[in-house]
Short mmCIF file of C-alpha atoms in Angstrom, two decimals:
data_model
loop_
_atom_site.label_atom_id
_atom_site.label_comp_id
_atom_site.label_asym_id
_atom_site.label_seq_id
_atom_site.Cartn_x
_atom_site.Cartn_y
_atom_site.Cartn_z
CA MET A 117 57.10 -35.98 -41.02
CA SER A 118 53.70 -34.51 -41.84
CA CYS A 119 53.16 -31.27 -44.00
CA SER A 120 52.18 -28.80 -41.40
CA ARG A 121 55.29 -29.69 -39.37
CA VAL A 122 57.63 -29.12 -42.34
CA ARG A 123 55.79 -26.07 -42.84
CA ASN A 124 56.56 -24.84 -39.45
CA ASP A 125 60.29 -25.45 -40.13
CA LEU A 126 60.31 -23.56 -43.64
CA SER A 127 61.40 -20.22 -42.30
CA GLU A 128 64.29 -21.52 -40.44
CA TYR A 129 64.96 -23.87 -43.53
CA MET A 130 64.97 -20.87 -45.76
CA ASP A 131 67.34 -18.92 -43.26
CA GLY A 132 69.82 -21.99 -43.16
CA ASP A 133 69.20 -22.50 -39.47
CA LEU A 134 68.33 -26.07 -39.56
CA SER A 135 70.64 -28.72 -38.85
CA GLY A 136 71.04 -32.54 -38.28
CA ALA A 137 67.81 -34.66 -38.26
CA ARG A 138 65.41 -31.94 -38.88
CA LEU A 139 67.39 -30.59 -42.08
CA HIS A 140 67.19 -34.01 -43.30
CA ALA A 141 63.70 -34.67 -42.64
CA VAL A 142 62.58 -31.48 -44.12
CA SER A 143 64.85 -31.92 -47.37
CA ALA A 144 63.46 -35.25 -48.08
CA HIS A 145 59.87 -34.28 -47.58
CA LEU A 146 60.48 -31.32 -49.84
CA GLU A 147 61.78 -33.72 -52.59
CA SER A 148 58.53 -35.62 -52.61
CA CYS A 149 55.88 -33.19 -51.62
CA SER A 150 54.73 -30.54 -54.45
CA GLY A 151 52.50 -28.62 -51.98
CA CYS A 152 55.33 -28.05 -49.52
CA THR A 153 57.79 -26.94 -52.32
CA GLN A 154 55.24 -24.77 -53.60
CA HIS A 155 54.70 -23.02 -50.03
CA LEU A 156 58.51 -22.57 -49.74
CA ALA A 157 58.70 -20.70 -53.11
CA GLU A 158 55.78 -18.33 -51.93
CA LEU A 159 57.66 -17.90 -48.68
CA ARG A 160 60.82 -17.17 -50.50
CA GLY A 161 58.79 -14.85 -52.77
CA VAL A 162 57.50 -12.89 -49.65
CA SER A 163 60.97 -12.76 -48.23
CA GLU A 164 62.42 -11.17 -51.55
CA ALA A 165 59.64 -8.67 -52.05
CA MET A 166 60.51 -7.36 -48.79
CA THR A 167 64.19 -7.31 -49.39
CA SER A 168 63.67 -5.47 -52.55
CA LEU A 169 61.62 -2.76 -51.16
CA PRO A 170 62.80 0.54 -52.10
CA ARG A 171 65.07 2.26 -49.50
CA LEU A 172 63.74 5.68 -48.69
CA ALA A 173 65.68 8.72 -48.09
CA THR A 174 64.74 11.28 -45.39
CA PRO A 175 62.56 13.85 -47.08
CA GLU A 176 64.84 16.55 -45.33
CA PRO A 177 67.73 16.15 -43.05
CA LEU A 178 66.32 15.52 -39.58
CA ALA A 179 68.71 17.33 -37.17
CA ALA A 180 67.40 20.78 -37.84
CA GLY A 181 63.69 19.73 -36.62
CA VAL A 182 65.23 17.88 -33.42
CA PHE A 183 67.28 20.94 -32.32
CA ASP A 184 64.28 23.06 -32.80
CA ARG A 185 62.17 20.80 -30.58
CA LEU A 186 65.05 20.72 -28.08
CA GLU A 187 64.93 24.69 -27.90
CA VAL A 188 61.39 24.59 -27.38
CA GLU A 189 61.52 21.99 -25.06
CA SER A 190 64.36 23.88 -23.00
CA ARG A 191 62.46 27.19 -22.62
CA GLY A 192 58.71 26.15 -22.74
CA PRO A 193 56.99 27.02 -19.45
CA GLY A 194 53.45 26.05 -19.15
CA LEU A 195 52.66 22.66 -17.46
CA ALA A 196 56.46 21.99 -17.48
CA LEU A 197 56.66 24.68 -14.85
CA ILE A 198 54.79 22.47 -12.42
CA PHE A 199 57.62 19.78 -12.66
CA ARG A 200 60.60 21.70 -12.50
CA SER A 201 62.44 22.73 -9.44
CA ALA A 202 61.58 26.02 -7.85
CA TRP A 203 65.24 27.21 -8.40
CA ALA A 204 64.94 26.41 -12.00
CA ALA A 205 61.57 28.05 -12.46
CA ARG A 206 62.51 31.29 -10.65
CA PRO A 207 62.66 33.56 -13.58
CA LEU A 208 59.02 32.38 -14.45
CA ILE A 209 57.74 32.64 -11.03
CA PHE A 210 59.26 35.74 -9.51
CA PRO A 211 57.46 38.32 -11.68
CA SER A 212 54.17 36.97 -10.91
CA VAL A 213 54.90 36.72 -7.25
CA VAL A 214 55.44 40.08 -6.71
CA PRO A 215 52.02 41.47 -8.01
CA ALA A 216 50.43 38.48 -6.33
CA ALA A 217 51.97 39.77 -2.87
CA LEU A 218 50.68 43.44 -3.64
CA VAL A 219 47.30 42.33 -4.27
CA LEU A 220 47.41 40.04 -1.10
CA CYS A 221 48.68 43.10 1.17
CA THR A 222 46.26 45.61 -0.20
CA THR A 223 43.07 43.25 0.18
CA LEU A 224 44.40 42.54 3.85
CA SER A 225 45.14 46.09 4.94
CA LEU A 226 41.68 46.88 3.40
CA LEU A 227 40.02 44.23 5.53
CA LEU A 228 41.90 45.28 8.64
CA SER A 229 40.91 49.09 8.42
CA MET A 230 37.37 48.18 7.91
CA GLY A 231 36.65 49.31 11.48
CA ALA A 232 34.00 51.69 12.54
CA ARG A 233 35.20 54.46 10.21
CA ASP A 234 34.78 52.81 7.02
CA LEU A 235 31.56 51.34 7.52
CA LYS A 236 30.42 54.46 8.85
CA THR A 237 29.23 56.01 5.46
CA TYR A 238 27.29 53.04 4.60
CA HIS A 239 24.99 52.89 7.58
CA GLU A 240 24.62 56.50 7.60
CA GLY A 241 22.91 56.13 4.08
CA SER A 242 21.10 53.16 5.29
CA HIS A 243 19.91 54.47 8.54
CA GLY A 244 18.07 57.73 7.18
CA GLN A 245 16.95 60.01 9.65
CA ASN A 246 18.59 58.44 12.65
CA HIS A 247 22.07 58.83 11.55
CA PHE A 248 24.98 60.26 13.54
CA SER A 249 28.17 61.58 12.15
CA ASP A 250 30.18 59.79 14.96
CA MET A 251 28.12 56.76 15.06
CA ALA A 252 28.89 53.33 13.58
CA ASP A 253 27.68 49.78 14.49
CA ALA A 254 29.80 47.85 16.73
CA THR A 255 31.95 45.32 15.48
CA GLY A 256 30.77 41.83 15.38
CA THR A 257 27.12 42.68 15.04
CA ASP A 258 24.90 41.64 12.10
CA LEU A 259 25.67 44.86 10.38
CA ASN A 260 29.29 44.60 10.58
CA PRO A 261 30.27 40.94 10.62
CA PHE A 262 33.74 41.19 9.36
CA MET A 263 35.43 41.75 12.48
CA PRO A 264 34.92 39.37 15.58
CA VAL A 265 33.48 40.88 18.79
CA ALA A 266 36.24 39.53 21.06
CA GLY A 267 38.18 42.11 22.68
CA VAL A 268 35.72 44.93 22.52
CA SER A 269 35.02 46.25 26.04
CA LEU A 270 31.64 47.36 26.84
CA PRO A 271 30.51 50.89 27.79
CA GLN A 272 30.62 51.91 31.44
CA THR A 273 28.12 54.29 33.20
CA ALA A 274 30.03 57.49 33.54
CA GLY A 275 27.31 59.76 35.38
CA GLY A 276 26.21 62.95 34.40
CA GLY A 277 22.88 63.78 33.06
CA ILE A 278 19.72 62.05 34.83
CA PHE A 279 20.28 58.58 36.21
CA VAL A 280 17.53 56.50 34.88
CA GLU A 281 17.30 54.43 37.98
CA ASP A 282 16.21 57.60 39.65
CA LEU A 283 13.72 58.44 37.01
CA LEU A 284 12.21 55.03 37.10
CA ALA A 285 12.00 55.46 40.79
CA ARG A 286 9.76 58.32 40.24
CA MET A 287 7.71 57.62 37.19
CA GLY A 288 4.75 55.52 36.28
CA ARG A 289 1.45 54.79 37.96
CA PRO A 290 0.43 52.09 39.94
CA VAL A 291 -1.05 49.76 37.34
CA ASP A 292 1.14 46.89 36.76
CA ARG A 293 4.68 46.00 36.42
CA GLN A 294 5.88 46.81 32.82
CA PRO A 295 9.05 45.40 31.56
CA PHE A 296 11.12 47.72 28.85
CA PHE A 297 13.50 46.50 26.43
CA PHE A 298 15.66 48.77 24.33
CA GLU A 299 18.12 48.61 21.74
CA THR A 300 20.56 51.55 21.88
CA THR A 301 23.90 52.43 20.55
CA VAL A 302 26.67 53.93 22.70
CA THR A 303 28.54 56.17 20.43
CA ARG A 304 32.11 56.60 20.42
CA ASP A 305 31.78 59.94 22.59
CA GLY A 306 29.66 57.81 25.13
CA ARG A 307 26.10 59.19 24.22
CA VAL A 308 23.23 57.05 23.73
CA ARG A 309 21.64 57.35 20.40
CA ASN A 310 19.55 55.01 18.11
CA LEU A 311 17.09 54.28 20.76
CA ARG A 312 14.59 51.55 19.72
CA LEU A 313 11.85 50.23 21.86
CA ILE A 314 11.77 46.70 21.22
CA GLN A 315 9.05 45.64 24.08
CA GLY A 316 6.88 47.87 26.22
CA GLU A 317 4.17 50.36 26.02
CA PRO A 318 5.35 53.36 23.95
CA TYR A 319 3.16 55.80 25.57
CA LEU A 320 4.74 55.09 29.19
CA ALA A 321 8.42 54.81 27.63
CA GLY A 322 8.76 58.62 26.87
CA ALA A 323 10.21 59.81 29.82
CA LEU A 324 12.51 56.91 30.23
CA ILE A 325 13.66 57.53 26.54
CA GLN A 326 14.38 61.26 27.32
CA ALA A 327 16.38 59.98 30.59
CA MET A 328 18.28 57.47 28.62
CA ARG A 329 19.31 59.96 26.09
CA MET A 330 20.96 62.22 28.84
CA GLU A 331 23.01 59.43 30.18
CA ARG A 332 26.65 59.60 29.43
CA PHE A 333 28.91 56.33 29.21
CA VAL A 334 32.71 55.65 28.76
CA PRO A 335 32.51 54.26 25.53
CA GLY A 336 33.35 50.93 24.50
CA ARG A 337 36.88 50.10 23.39
CA ASP A 338 38.42 47.79 20.53
CA ASP A 339 42.08 47.52 20.90
CA GLY A 340 42.32 50.87 22.98
CA ARG A 341 40.29 52.58 20.28
CA PRO A 342 36.79 53.96 21.20
CA VAL A 343 34.02 52.38 19.04
CA ALA A 344 30.26 52.56 18.85
CA VAL A 345 28.71 49.69 20.52
CA ARG A 346 25.26 48.43 20.16
CA THR A 347 23.66 47.59 23.42
CA TYR A 348 20.37 46.09 24.70
CA ARG A 349 18.86 47.09 27.96
CA LEU A 350 16.11 45.50 29.79
CA PHE A 351 14.22 47.26 32.63
CA GLU A 352 12.40 44.69 34.00
CA THR A 353 11.49 45.07 37.60
CA VAL A 354 10.18 48.68 36.97
CA GLU A 355 6.94 49.13 39.01
CA VAL A 356 4.92 51.77 36.95
CA ARG A 357 3.13 54.20 38.85
CA ALA A 358 1.19 57.07 38.45
CA PRO A 359 2.98 59.97 36.32
CA LEU A 360 4.31 62.57 38.07
CA THR A 361 2.05 65.95 37.82
CA MET B 236 101.94 18.72 -34.00
CA ALA B 237 104.77 17.76 -36.10
CA SER B 238 103.75 20.21 -38.62
CA VAL B 239 103.53 22.86 -36.18
CA SER B 240 107.12 22.48 -35.04
CA LYS B 241 108.48 22.73 -38.63
CA SER B 242 106.66 26.10 -39.26
CA PRO B 243 108.92 29.04 -39.51
CA GLY B 244 107.62 31.96 -37.60
CA ILE B 245 105.71 32.11 -34.47
CA SER B 246 102.42 33.80 -35.81
CA ALA B 247 102.36 31.42 -38.62
CA GLU B 248 102.99 28.62 -36.07
CA VAL B 249 99.97 29.75 -34.24
CA ALA B 250 97.98 29.86 -37.27
CA VAL B 251 98.80 26.71 -38.37
CA ALA B 252 98.01 25.21 -34.89
CA THR B 253 94.73 27.05 -34.65
CA GLY B 254 93.93 25.67 -38.27
CA GLU B 255 94.99 22.31 -37.34
CA MET B 256 93.08 22.23 -34.08
CA LEU B 257 89.79 23.36 -36.07
CA LEU B 258 90.56 20.57 -38.72
CA ARG B 259 91.16 18.10 -36.05
CA SER B 260 88.19 19.10 -34.00
CA ASP B 261 85.91 18.60 -37.12
CA ALA B 262 87.66 15.34 -38.10
CA LEU B 263 87.10 14.26 -34.49
CA VAL B 264 83.40 14.66 -34.92
CA ALA B 265 83.25 13.06 -38.48
CA ASP B 266 85.34 10.34 -37.83
CA ALA B 267 85.07 9.67 -34.28
CA PRO B 268 84.49 5.88 -33.32
CA GLU B 269 81.20 5.36 -31.77
CA SER B 270 82.15 5.43 -28.38
CA GLY B 271 84.10 8.91 -28.74
CA LEU B 272 80.62 10.16 -30.53
CA ILE B 273 78.40 9.02 -27.72
CA GLU B 274 80.98 10.65 -25.29
CA LEU B 275 80.80 13.96 -26.89
CA CYS B 276 76.96 14.13 -27.12
CA ARG B 277 76.92 13.12 -23.33
CA GLN B 278 78.92 16.25 -22.83
CA GLY B 279 76.47 18.06 -24.72
CA ASP B 280 78.49 18.71 -27.85
CA PRO B 281 75.60 19.70 -30.60
CA ARG B 282 77.86 19.04 -33.68
CA ALA B 283 78.42 15.43 -32.37
CA PHE B 284 74.75 15.05 -31.74
CA ALA B 285 74.08 16.46 -35.24
CA ARG B 286 76.54 13.94 -36.34
CA LEU B 287 74.82 11.14 -34.58
CA VAL B 288 71.67 12.27 -36.20
CA ALA B 289 72.99 12.28 -39.71
CA LEU B 290 74.52 8.86 -39.36
CA HIS B 291 71.40 7.03 -38.32
CA GLU B 292 68.36 9.47 -39.78
CA ARG B 293 68.11 7.13 -42.63
CA MET B 294 67.71 3.84 -40.89
CA VAL B 295 65.47 5.44 -38.31
CA PHE B 296 63.22 6.87 -41.13
CA ASN B 297 62.97 4.01 -43.15
CA LEU B 298 62.27 1.81 -40.22
CA SER B 299 59.47 3.85 -38.88
CA ALA B 300 57.97 4.41 -42.41
CA ARG B 301 57.75 0.55 -42.94
CA LEU B 302 56.33 0.16 -39.77
CA LEU B 303 53.70 2.97 -39.73
CA GLY B 304 53.19 3.15 -43.45
CA ASP B 305 52.96 7.14 -43.34
CA VAL B 306 55.61 9.42 -44.50
CA GLU B 307 54.65 12.22 -42.23
CA GLU B 308 54.00 10.30 -39.19
CA ALA B 309 57.57 8.44 -39.92
CA LYS B 310 59.16 11.91 -40.21
CA ASP B 311 57.68 13.07 -36.68
CA LEU B 312 58.34 9.88 -34.97
CA SER B 313 61.99 10.03 -36.25
CA GLN B 314 62.30 13.29 -34.70
CA GLU B 315 60.78 11.92 -31.42
CA VAL B 316 63.47 9.02 -31.42
CA PHE B 317 66.21 11.35 -31.75
CA LEU B 318 64.78 13.35 -28.74
CA GLN B 319 64.62 10.41 -26.70
CA VAL B 320 68.26 9.47 -27.74
CA TYR B 321 69.30 12.98 -26.60
CA ARG B 322 67.74 12.82 -23.40
CA THR B 323 68.63 9.34 -22.47
CA ILE B 324 72.13 8.75 -23.85
CA GLN B 325 73.47 9.31 -20.34
CA ARG B 326 71.94 5.91 -19.65
CA PHE B 327 73.19 4.26 -22.76
CA GLU B 328 75.49 1.41 -21.11
CA GLY B 329 76.96 0.46 -24.32
CA ARG B 330 76.38 -3.35 -23.59
CA SER B 331 74.92 -3.25 -27.33
CA SER B 332 75.95 -1.15 -30.24
CA LEU B 333 74.51 2.36 -30.33
CA LYS B 334 72.34 1.45 -33.56
CA THR B 335 71.01 -1.67 -31.83
CA TRP B 336 69.99 0.67 -29.16
CA ILE B 337 68.23 3.03 -31.27
CA TYR B 338 66.45 0.15 -33.10
CA ARG B 339 64.68 -0.49 -29.87
CA ILE B 340 63.71 2.99 -29.35
CA VAL B 341 62.10 3.33 -32.66
CA VAL B 342 60.19 -0.12 -32.28
CA ASN B 343 58.81 0.89 -29.11
CA GLN B 344 57.93 4.36 -30.32
CA CYS B 345 56.21 3.06 -33.27
CA HIS B 346 54.36 0.59 -30.96
CA ASN B 347 53.01 3.20 -28.72
CA ARG B 348 52.33 5.53 -31.43
CA GLN B 349 49.98 3.55 -33.76
CA ARG B 350 47.54 3.12 -31.10
CA TRP B 351 46.52 6.95 -31.28
CA TRP B 352 47.88 8.46 -34.38
CA ARG B 353 45.43 7.47 -37.06
CA ARG B 354 42.52 8.30 -34.71
CA ARG B 355 43.71 12.05 -33.90
CA LYS B 356 45.96 13.01 -36.95
CA LYS B 357 43.98 11.40 -39.89
CA ASP B 358 44.10 14.56 -41.81
CA GLN B 359 48.01 14.71 -41.71
CA SER B 360 48.73 11.31 -42.81
CA ARG B 361 50.42 10.65 -46.15
CA PRO B 362 50.44 7.03 -46.93
CA LEU B 363 53.89 5.80 -48.54
CA GLU B 364 51.74 4.62 -51.63
CA ASP B 365 51.14 8.31 -52.25
CA LEU B 366 54.51 8.92 -53.24
CA THR B 367 54.59 10.37 -56.73
CA ALA B 368 56.77 8.71 -59.01
CA HIS B 369 59.06 11.51 -59.23
CA GLU B 370 59.56 11.32 -55.53
CA GLU B 371 59.94 7.76 -55.39
CA GLU B 372 62.54 8.03 -57.86
CA ALA B 373 64.20 10.67 -55.93
CA LEU B 374 64.03 8.73 -52.58
CA SER B 375 65.03 5.21 -53.82
CA THR B 376 68.53 4.45 -54.02
CA LYS B 377 67.26 1.70 -56.50
CA GLY B 378 66.37 4.23 -58.69
CA ALA B 379 68.84 3.40 -61.56
CA SER B 380 66.47 0.64 -62.71
CA SER B 381 66.28 -0.81 -66.48
CA GLY B 382 63.13 0.99 -67.69
CA PRO B 383 59.79 2.22 -66.94
CA PHE B 384 57.73 -1.20 -66.94
CA GLU B 385 60.27 -2.62 -64.55
CA ASP B 386 59.69 0.58 -62.22
CA LEU B 387 56.21 0.36 -62.65
CA ALA B 388 56.16 -3.30 -61.60
CA ARG B 389 58.55 -2.60 -58.72
CA ARG B 390 56.43 0.28 -57.48
CA GLU B 391 53.28 -1.82 -57.61
CA GLN B 392 54.95 -4.81 -55.70
CA ALA B 393 56.23 -2.35 -53.17
CA ARG B 394 52.80 -1.02 -52.73
CA ARG B 395 51.33 -4.12 -52.23
CA VAL B 396 53.94 -5.28 -49.75
CA GLN B 397 53.47 -2.15 -47.79
CA ALA B 398 49.72 -2.69 -47.74
CA GLY B 399 50.13 -6.24 -46.73
CA LEU B 400 52.42 -5.40 -43.69
CA ALA B 401 49.54 -3.21 -42.56
CA GLU B 402 47.53 -6.23 -42.17
CA ILE B 403 49.78 -8.32 -39.85
CA SER B 404 50.35 -7.86 -36.16
CA PHE B 405 52.89 -5.34 -35.00
CA ASP B 406 55.06 -7.62 -33.36
CA GLN B 407 55.35 -9.67 -36.58
CA ARG B 408 55.70 -6.78 -38.74
CA ALA B 409 58.50 -5.49 -36.61
CA ILE B 410 60.62 -8.45 -36.72
CA LEU B 411 59.83 -8.98 -40.40
CA VAL B 412 60.89 -5.68 -41.11
CA LEU B 413 64.13 -5.72 -39.08
CA ARG B 414 65.11 -9.11 -40.43
CA GLU B 415 64.11 -8.58 -44.16
CA VAL B 416 64.45 -4.80 -44.83
CA GLU B 417 67.22 -3.86 -42.17
CA GLY B 418 69.06 -7.30 -42.80
CA MET B 419 69.61 -8.04 -39.00
CA SER B 420 70.33 -11.55 -37.90
CA CYS B 421 67.85 -13.07 -35.37
CA GLU B 422 70.34 -12.66 -32.69
CA GLU B 423 70.63 -9.05 -33.35
CA ILE B 424 66.96 -8.45 -33.22
CA GLY B 425 66.88 -10.54 -29.86
CA THR B 426 69.30 -8.27 -28.37
CA ALA B 427 67.54 -5.10 -29.78
CA LEU B 428 64.03 -6.07 -28.69
CA HIS B 429 65.15 -7.86 -25.60
CA LEU B 430 63.69 -11.14 -26.68
CA PRO B 431 64.73 -14.80 -26.39
CA ILE B 432 65.85 -16.09 -29.74
CA GLY B 433 63.23 -18.63 -30.18
CA THR B 434 60.64 -16.06 -29.87
CA VAL B 435 62.21 -13.86 -32.53
CA LYS B 436 62.26 -17.06 -34.75
CA SER B 437 58.95 -17.90 -34.06
CA ARG B 438 57.52 -14.49 -34.86
CA LEU B 439 59.63 -14.37 -38.08
CA ALA B 440 58.06 -17.71 -39.13
CA ARG B 441 54.57 -16.55 -38.12
CA GLY B 442 55.10 -13.14 -39.89
CA ARG B 443 56.51 -14.61 -43.00
CA GLU B 444 53.30 -16.93 -43.09
CA ALA B 445 50.85 -14.26 -42.44
CA LEU B 446 52.34 -12.01 -45.18
CA ARG B 447 52.23 -14.76 -47.54
CA GLN B 448 48.64 -15.55 -46.78
CA VAL B 449 47.68 -11.85 -47.34
CA LEU B 450 49.75 -11.31 -50.53
CA VAL B 451 49.06 -14.63 -52.26
CA GLY B 452 45.45 -14.48 -51.14
CA LYS B 453 45.31 -11.31 -53.00
CA LYS B 454 47.00 -12.58 -55.90
CA GLU B 455 44.61 -15.20 -56.49
CA VAL B 456 41.56 -12.92 -56.41
#
């Protein structure tokens, strides 16, 4: 039996786990081989050194620390909250749900009430000399983009004042066909305000603007409530003639 | 109960009965057989769990201290071990002894821990070699030694063995400590670590050889 094979068996030999032919072979080899005998002695020395390691006492009883940790674990919120069932976590969730719901309700109600009235002050300030106390931009326009335009009825002609078409029929001079394109606001009481000539000759549009200002409309409505509506009007087929004298 | 029936008055009888109940309750926890103690722990009895910790803390601390080589780390890990015991004792099936089951938890926790502990908590570490003579004297059960020179030699040998253990692989170290320090048989180690006995024996042989090379090599230098 070679030394390397014997040395592989020395650990079991030490523990008395060898028997039969292997035990005899190792014993016989050890009697004749001083190297392996020395090796065995060293292994025994290692084993004894480990066995004689001092037994350590715990620096302090562990139970108290374990119970402390258990208590922290049982009440700790933080990330553990996510992994708990909703019912187990209710004392921690409910106090934060109530203010969260309040904030959400307040925000929603503010958004819903942002109709014409709340935006009025802002636009009055920004429009300067053209402001009207009862005017605000229609919903869904570029100045009031918060609410959709769907559901807003358009203003309808109500009669009264001067009909623009009559005026158009009588005004002008025989020069050319002149299209006029206006941006106006029909206010909540049906008046026409904020007239702005987008296209057309300003010096020819004076009478038309005066006539339009005298028009009366049934105001547009949003959910039954009268609202100011921005309108665009194109007078395309006007045949401009000589002015009335 | 016999003593209760012999008591003279009713109030005395109740007092004796209550006292006896208390005594018997304490005795139940203190002297309960392992199965009874486990059952009480499963029911959430804190005294039973404290008793369980007291019974096994020395073994858990020693094993983790030898495997990790650090006092503070071993203390922390021992608490972790008992936390895991508390959490999972419902799942303990009793196929092995409670002690064997705890051995497995300790070895597994040490195996997981040594990957990150030294990197993250180096400032808190306290190697076993740093124990002062006074502490070691207080900690050692073999403190009643013959003289100062023997003490010194014993301490030096323990320091060298512990340093040598740190240089061999964890698997070999675990089996070596269970076998030589805890005095477990190869069969018990196999049961605790869920390993075939052949694997235990070969790891033990390789561990002894590795430690021999470390220690003898140092001796020669």
